[in-house]
Amino acid sequence: MGTQTTEDLLKTPLHGLHVELGAKMVPFAGYDMPVQYKLGVLGEHLHTRNKAGLFDVSHMGPAFLKCTDESLTGDAAHEAVAEALETLIPGDIKGLAPGQMRYTQLLNDNGGIMDDLMVTRSRQPDAQGMLFLVVNAGCKENDFRHIEEKLAGRAKLNRIDQERSLLALQGPEAANVLARFVPEANDLGFMELRRVEIEGERALITRSGYTGEDGYEICVMNGVAEAFARKLLAEQEVEPIGLGARDSLRLEAGLCLYGHDIDETTTPVEAALTWSIGKRRREEGGFPGAQKILGQIADGAPRKRVGIRPEGKGPAREGTEVVDTNGNVIGTVTSGGFGPTANAPVAMGYVTKEFAKKGTPLTLMVRGKPRAAEVVAMPFIEKRYRK
Amino acid sequence: MSTVKFTEDHEWVLIDGDVATIGITNYAQEQLGDVVFVELPEVGREVAKGDEAAVVESVKAASEVYAPVTGEIVEINDALDETPAKVNEDAQGAGWFVKMKLSNTGELEELMDEAAYNTFTAGLD
């Protein structure tokens, strides 16, 4: 993206607000996005963990996937659209209750991860053949093309990324704050969706996020996005948070960043995402690369994503080589930095399976110099999702 | 009498006889954001101008700091180990990195004075 000029970059409906708030803007996935505001990455990170942070995630790709057969209603309609999507992903979508959300991955034929995404079943009784998807910004064109091609005739994709904005409100005060504007917010359980009204327009809220905190993702019409963001920011608990802190928050929470911790060469089992493959899918298979993935679930994958805690205070960044005590390369750091809440360097990366056990000593080659480290459990902080 | 000189890489060099105290400028710390770790060289190391002398880690990224002059490291700022944020709070004072015994004072001629540095940074971004 080095050659991209600011003029080539896409802007979210909140772009003007970011600039007004004094954000430092950077190119990200084709968009001109705020990396930090006046509080700075450290301050924004801690503020989100202590109170509430507002993120613009409008660069991501929300879409509806609808069952093509309009004669189907209720559970039958859900089954049909879920069955179609399950041919592309390993998550149990048929088993979702109305309004329930799940994390899963789009897979290539080799079981590699094309993208990770959120899938939510509609709560409305009259819209049971409809799923709400949110995919990553950098992958969305590819993802949507792939889904449309593969599911042609069975399900139809309705992209809404052009007309709707996505906000994330994250942190221990997020529920209190959102309930002032959207009373239903408090009743929502973790990983649940509800259709609500925001600024007089239809909106969707889900109790989800990517920071390890309780919080919401809010899908609103572009026309009211800025007005609503301003209302949230006017609350004393809320600060705007940029991509810098978003990255350190998700790293501390042990969550994967697409293109770094997971990509087309990693399977969900290697990525330690086996938990996202439900029992029924493990028994029935029927997703891309199922043979390979089910084999890895049974026998173990050759390498695995693990949490890494470098000794001392210096962070180990993405690309740092991991070696064993004899100096043999056994893996790579895929995300690493300083964890402001952990108050220590934290990292994740892949190691060959013999070294994946918690407590295994590792050596990191940080700028050519060996640094002691250890395999640790993730997350690096205590998760505080709503029970 | 001591004088302060600056480099295009945003280091400052405080010269007192043949000893130079070196750090990064206020402009640099603002660009870097919150400093969480500074890796400093060992005392006694000989560094040539342009050698990597330190690494500054912000929450997001690592940045190398290159020696602006040639000489021997005679002291390092141990306080940065406990409180790296000193670099943000007082970059051109308590947030200094190393002291070097200069082996070629002629190199100082190539550095900018404060007015030249201010003009230089004003022309950036």
PDB file of N, CA and C in Angstrom, chain B residues 56-111:
ATOM      1  N   VAL B  56      14.388   1.980  20.285  1.00  0.00           N
ATOM      2  CA  VAL B  56      13.262   2.526  21.043  1.00  0.00           C
ATOM      3  C   VAL B  56      12.015   1.770  20.623  1.00  0.00           C
ATOM      4  N   GLU B  57      11.323   1.219  21.608  1.00  0.00           N
ATOM      5  CA  GLU B  57      10.086   0.483  21.310  1.00  0.00           C
ATOM      6  C   GLU B  57       8.903   1.307  21.805  1.00  0.00           C
ATOM      7  N   SER B  58       7.992   1.617  20.874  1.00  0.00           N
ATOM      8  CA  SER B  58       6.713   2.189  21.300  1.00  0.00           C
ATOM      9  C   SER B  58       5.738   1.024  21.388  1.00  0.00           C
ATOM     10  N   VAL B  59       4.479   1.280  21.787  1.00  0.00           N
ATOM     11  CA  VAL B  59       3.519   0.182  21.874  1.00  0.00           C
ATOM     12  C   VAL B  59       3.475  -0.548  20.539  1.00  0.00           C
ATOM     13  N   LYS B  60       3.539   0.211  19.475  1.00  0.00           N
ATOM     14  CA  LYS B  60       3.301  -0.344  18.150  1.00  0.00           C
ATOM     15  C   LYS B  60       4.545  -0.860  17.425  1.00  0.00           C
ATOM     16  N   ALA B  61       5.685  -0.162  17.550  1.00  0.00           N
ATOM     17  CA  ALA B  61       6.803  -0.513  16.676  1.00  0.00           C
ATOM     18  C   ALA B  61       8.157  -0.293  17.340  1.00  0.00           C
ATOM     19  N   ALA B  62       9.166  -0.929  16.755  1.00  0.00           N
ATOM     20  CA  ALA B  62      10.542  -0.738  17.200  1.00  0.00           C
ATOM     21  C   ALA B  62      11.255   0.201  16.232  1.00  0.00           C
ATOM     22  N   SER B  63      12.038   1.147  16.755  1.00  0.00           N
ATOM     23  CA  SER B  63      12.808   2.047  15.894  1.00  0.00           C
ATOM     24  C   SER B  63      14.265   2.049  16.335  1.00  0.00           C
ATOM     25  N   GLU B  64      15.154   1.872  15.366  1.00  0.00           N
ATOM     26  CA  GLU B  64      16.585   1.893  15.674  1.00  0.00           C
ATOM     27  C   GLU B  64      17.053   3.340  15.830  1.00  0.00           C
ATOM     28  N   VAL B  65      17.997   3.508  16.726  1.00  0.00           N
ATOM     29  CA  VAL B  65      18.646   4.813  16.877  1.00  0.00           C
ATOM     30  C   VAL B  65      20.111   4.617  16.506  1.00  0.00           C
ATOM     31  N   TYR B  66      20.598   5.401  15.535  1.00  0.00           N
ATOM     32  CA  TYR B  66      21.972   5.254  15.061  1.00  0.00           C
ATOM     33  C   TYR B  66      22.874   6.292  15.714  1.00  0.00           C
ATOM     34  N   ALA B  67      24.089   5.863  16.030  1.00  0.00           N
ATOM     35  CA  ALA B  67      25.021   6.771  16.692  1.00  0.00           C
ATOM     36  C   ALA B  67      25.302   7.975  15.796  1.00  0.00           C
ATOM     37  N   PRO B  68      25.097   9.181  16.303  1.00  0.00           N
ATOM     38  CA  PRO B  68      25.332  10.373  15.484  1.00  0.00           C
ATOM     39  C   PRO B  68      26.818  10.743  15.383  1.00  0.00           C
ATOM     40  N   VAL B  69      27.631  10.145  16.252  1.00  0.00           N
ATOM     41  CA  VAL B  69      29.075  10.421  16.273  1.00  0.00           C
ATOM     42  C   VAL B  69      29.820   9.135  16.641  1.00  0.00           C
ATOM     43  N   THR B  70      31.143   9.146  16.460  1.00  0.00           N
ATOM     44  CA  THR B  70      31.966   7.985  16.790  1.00  0.00           C
ATOM     45  C   THR B  70      32.561   8.158  18.191  1.00  0.00           C
ATOM     46  N   GLY B  71      32.616   7.021  18.918  1.00  0.00           N
ATOM     47  CA  GLY B  71      33.218   7.113  20.249  1.00  0.00           C
ATOM     48  C   GLY B  71      32.924   5.889  21.090  1.00  0.00           C
ATOM     49  N   GLU B  72      33.211   6.028  22.396  1.00  0.00           N
ATOM     50  CA  GLU B  72      33.011   4.925  23.326  1.00  0.00           C
ATOM     51  C   GLU B  72      31.843   5.258  24.253  1.00  0.00           C
ATOM     52  N   ILE B  73      30.980   4.271  24.483  1.00  0.00           N
ATOM     53  CA  ILE B  73      29.866   4.464  25.422  1.00  0.00           C
ATOM     54  C   ILE B  73      30.459   4.491  26.832  1.00  0.00           C
ATOM     55  N   VAL B  74      30.294   5.599  27.532  1.00  0.00           N
ATOM     56  CA  VAL B  74      30.865   5.694  28.883  1.00  0.00           C
ATOM     57  C   VAL B  74      29.785   5.639  29.970  1.00  0.00           C
ATOM     58  N   GLU B  75      28.525   5.849  29.578  1.00  0.00           N
ATOM     59  CA  GLU B  75      27.446   5.785  30.559  1.00  0.00           C
ATOM     60  C   GLU B  75      26.134   5.562  29.827  1.00  0.00           C
ATOM     61  N   ILE B  76      25.221   4.805  30.442  1.00  0.00           N
ATOM     62  CA  ILE B  76      23.880   4.668  29.864  1.00  0.00           C
ATOM     63  C   ILE B  76      22.854   5.105  30.905  1.00  0.00           C
ATOM     64  N   ASN B  77      21.692   5.512  30.425  1.00  0.00           N
ATOM     65  CA  ASN B  77      20.646   6.003  31.327  1.00  0.00           C
ATOM     66  C   ASN B  77      19.822   4.827  31.870  1.00  0.00           C
ATOM     67  N   ASP B  78      20.299   4.240  32.972  1.00  0.00           N
ATOM     68  CA  ASP B  78      19.641   3.075  33.570  1.00  0.00           C
ATOM     69  C   ASP B  78      18.194   3.347  33.969  1.00  0.00           C
ATOM     70  N   ALA B  79      17.892   4.596  34.265  1.00  0.00           N
ATOM     71  CA  ALA B  79      16.540   4.940  34.716  1.00  0.00           C
ATOM     72  C   ALA B  79      15.478   4.590  33.670  1.00  0.00           C
ATOM     73  N   LEU B  80      15.886   4.540  32.395  1.00  0.00           N
ATOM     74  CA  LEU B  80      14.923   4.243  31.332  1.00  0.00           C
ATOM     75  C   LEU B  80      14.408   2.815  31.417  1.00  0.00           C
ATOM     76  N   ASP B  81      15.165   1.948  32.080  1.00  0.00           N
ATOM     77  CA  ASP B  81      14.748   0.565  32.216  1.00  0.00           C
ATOM     78  C   ASP B  81      13.457   0.486  33.033  1.00  0.00           C
ATOM     79  N   GLU B  82      13.410   1.239  34.099  1.00  0.00           N
ATOM     80  CA  GLU B  82      12.227   1.259  34.967  1.00  0.00           C
ATOM     81  C   GLU B  82      11.138   2.182  34.415  1.00  0.00           C
ATOM     82  N   THR B  83      11.544   3.324  33.897  1.00  0.00           N
ATOM     83  CA  THR B  83      10.561   4.312  33.436  1.00  0.00           C
ATOM     84  C   THR B  83      10.893   4.814  32.025  1.00  0.00           C
ATOM     85  N   PRO B  84      10.618   3.957  31.025  1.00  0.00           N
ATOM     86  CA  PRO B  84      10.877   4.363  29.633  1.00  0.00           C
ATOM     87  C   PRO B  84      10.062   5.591  29.229  1.00  0.00           C
ATOM     88  N   ALA B  85       8.959   5.850  29.960  1.00  0.00           N
ATOM     89  CA  ALA B  85       8.103   6.997  29.616  1.00  0.00           C
ATOM     90  C   ALA B  85       8.817   8.332  29.795  1.00  0.00           C
ATOM     91  N   LYS B  86       9.978   8.325  30.486  1.00  0.00           N
ATOM     92  CA  LYS B  86      10.784   9.544  30.595  1.00  0.00           C
ATOM     93  C   LYS B  86      11.122  10.107  29.220  1.00  0.00           C
ATOM     94  N   VAL B  87      11.228   9.211  28.227  1.00  0.00           N
ATOM     95  CA  VAL B  87      11.547   9.657  26.868  1.00  0.00           C
ATOM     96  C   VAL B  87      10.424  10.550  26.340  1.00  0.00           C
ATOM     97  N   ASN B  88       9.167  10.206  26.681  1.00  0.00           N
ATOM     98  CA  ASN B  88       8.048  11.040  26.252  1.00  0.00           C
ATOM     99  C   ASN B  88       7.949  12.322  27.077  1.00  0.00           C
ATOM    100  N   GLU B  89       8.207  12.189  28.385  1.00  0.00           N
ATOM    101  CA  GLU B  89       8.021  13.321  29.285  1.00  0.00           C
ATOM    102  C   GLU B  89       9.102  14.388  29.126  1.00  0.00           C
ATOM    103  N   ASP B  90      10.330  13.921  28.915  1.00  0.00           N
ATOM    104  CA  ASP B  90      11.455  14.858  28.904  1.00  0.00           C
ATOM    105  C   ASP B  90      12.543  14.350  27.957  1.00  0.00           C
ATOM    106  N   ALA B  91      12.192  14.313  26.672  1.00  0.00           N
ATOM    107  CA  ALA B  91      13.083  13.695  25.678  1.00  0.00           C
ATOM    108  C   ALA B  91      14.461  14.346  25.653  1.00  0.00           C
ATOM    109  N   GLN B  92      14.491  15.657  25.798  1.00  0.00           N
ATOM    110  CA  GLN B  92      15.760  16.361  25.644  1.00  0.00           C
ATOM    111  C   GLN B  92      16.392  16.692  26.994  1.00  0.00           C
ATOM    112  N   GLY B  93      15.956  15.921  28.030  1.00  0.00           N
ATOM    113  CA  GLY B  93      16.519  16.099  29.363  1.00  0.00           C
ATOM    114  C   GLY B  93      16.690  14.743  30.021  1.00  0.00           C
ATOM    115  N   ALA B  94      15.798  14.438  30.990  1.00  0.00           N
ATOM    116  CA  ALA B  94      15.900  13.195  31.761  1.00  0.00           C
ATOM    117  C   ALA B  94      15.763  11.934  30.904  1.00  0.00           C
ATOM    118  N   GLY B  95      15.248  12.102  29.680  1.00  0.00           N
ATOM    119  CA  GLY B  95      15.083  10.955  28.793  1.00  0.00           C
ATOM    120  C   GLY B  95      16.286  10.672  27.900  1.00  0.00           C
ATOM    121  N   TRP B  96      17.489  11.160  28.315  1.00  0.00           N
ATOM    122  CA  TRP B  96      18.699  10.897  27.531  1.00  0.00           C
ATOM    123  C   TRP B  96      18.995   9.398  27.473  1.00  0.00           C
ATOM    124  N   PHE B  97      19.766   8.970  26.458  1.00  0.00           N
ATOM    125  CA  PHE B  97      20.049   7.542  26.266  1.00  0.00           C
ATOM    126  C   PHE B  97      21.449   7.158  26.761  1.00  0.00           C
ATOM    127  N   VAL B  98      22.465   7.779  26.151  1.00  0.00           N
ATOM    128  CA  VAL B  98      23.847   7.365  26.450  1.00  0.00           C
ATOM    129  C   VAL B  98      24.766   8.585  26.522  1.00  0.00           C
ATOM    130  N   LYS B  99      25.911   8.378  27.158  1.00  0.00           N
ATOM    131  CA  LYS B  99      26.995   9.358  27.087  1.00  0.00           C
ATOM    132  C   LYS B  99      28.156   8.695  26.372  1.00  0.00           C
ATOM    133  N   MET B 100      28.752   9.439  25.464  1.00  0.00           N
ATOM    134  CA  MET B 100      29.860   8.898  24.664  1.00  0.00           C
ATOM    135  C   MET B 100      31.080   9.782  24.800  1.00  0.00           C
ATOM    136  N   LYS B 101      32.240   9.136  24.846  1.00  0.00           N
ATOM    137  CA  LYS B 101      33.501   9.876  24.789  1.00  0.00           C
ATOM    138  C   LYS B 101      33.853   9.976  23.307  1.00  0.00           C
ATOM    139  N   LEU B 102      33.901  11.192  22.829  1.00  0.00           N
ATOM    140  CA  LEU B 102      34.091  11.409  21.393  1.00  0.00           C
ATOM    141  C   LEU B 102      35.510  11.070  20.957  1.00  0.00           C
ATOM    142  N   SER B 103      35.625  10.375  19.811  1.00  0.00           N
ATOM    143  CA  SER B 103      36.967  10.110  19.290  1.00  0.00           C
ATOM    144  C   SER B 103      37.274  10.979  18.076  1.00  0.00           C
ATOM    145  N   ASN B 104      36.250  11.698  17.585  1.00  0.00           N
ATOM    146  CA  ASN B 104      36.491  12.562  16.426  1.00  0.00           C
ATOM    147  C   ASN B 104      35.570  13.780  16.525  1.00  0.00           C
ATOM    148  N   THR B 105      36.043  14.791  17.221  1.00  0.00           N
ATOM    149  CA  THR B 105      35.207  15.977  17.444  1.00  0.00           C
ATOM    150  C   THR B 105      34.875  16.701  16.132  1.00  0.00           C
ATOM    151  N   GLY B 106      35.640  16.399  15.091  1.00  0.00           N
ATOM    152  CA  GLY B 106      35.383  16.997  13.768  1.00  0.00           C
ATOM    153  C   GLY B 106      34.000  16.641  13.247  1.00  0.00           C
ATOM    154  N   GLU B 107      33.480  15.472  13.666  1.00  0.00           N
ATOM    155  CA  GLU B 107      32.152  15.031  13.207  1.00  0.00           C
ATOM    156  C   GLU B 107      31.042  15.993  13.651  1.00  0.00           C
ATOM    157  N   LEU B 108      31.318  16.713  14.725  1.00  0.00           N
ATOM    158  CA  LEU B 108      30.301  17.637  15.255  1.00  0.00           C
ATOM    159  C   LEU B 108      29.961  18.731  14.256  1.00  0.00           C
ATOM    160  N   GLU B 109      30.942  19.057  13.396  1.00  0.00           N
ATOM    161  CA  GLU B 109      30.744  20.103  12.386  1.00  0.00           C
ATOM    162  C   GLU B 109      29.575  19.779  11.457  1.00  0.00           C
ATOM    163  N   GLU B 110      29.332  18.467  11.265  1.00  0.00           N
ATOM    164  CA  GLU B 110      28.301  18.050  10.303  1.00  0.00           C
ATOM    165  C   GLU B 110      26.887  18.119  10.883  1.00  0.00           C
ATOM    166  N   LEU B 111      26.796  18.342  12.190  1.00  0.00           N
ATOM    167  CA  LEU B 111      25.473  18.355  12.826  1.00  0.00           C
ATOM    168  C   LEU B 111      24.835  19.740  12.753  1.00  0.00           C
TER     169      LEU B 111
END
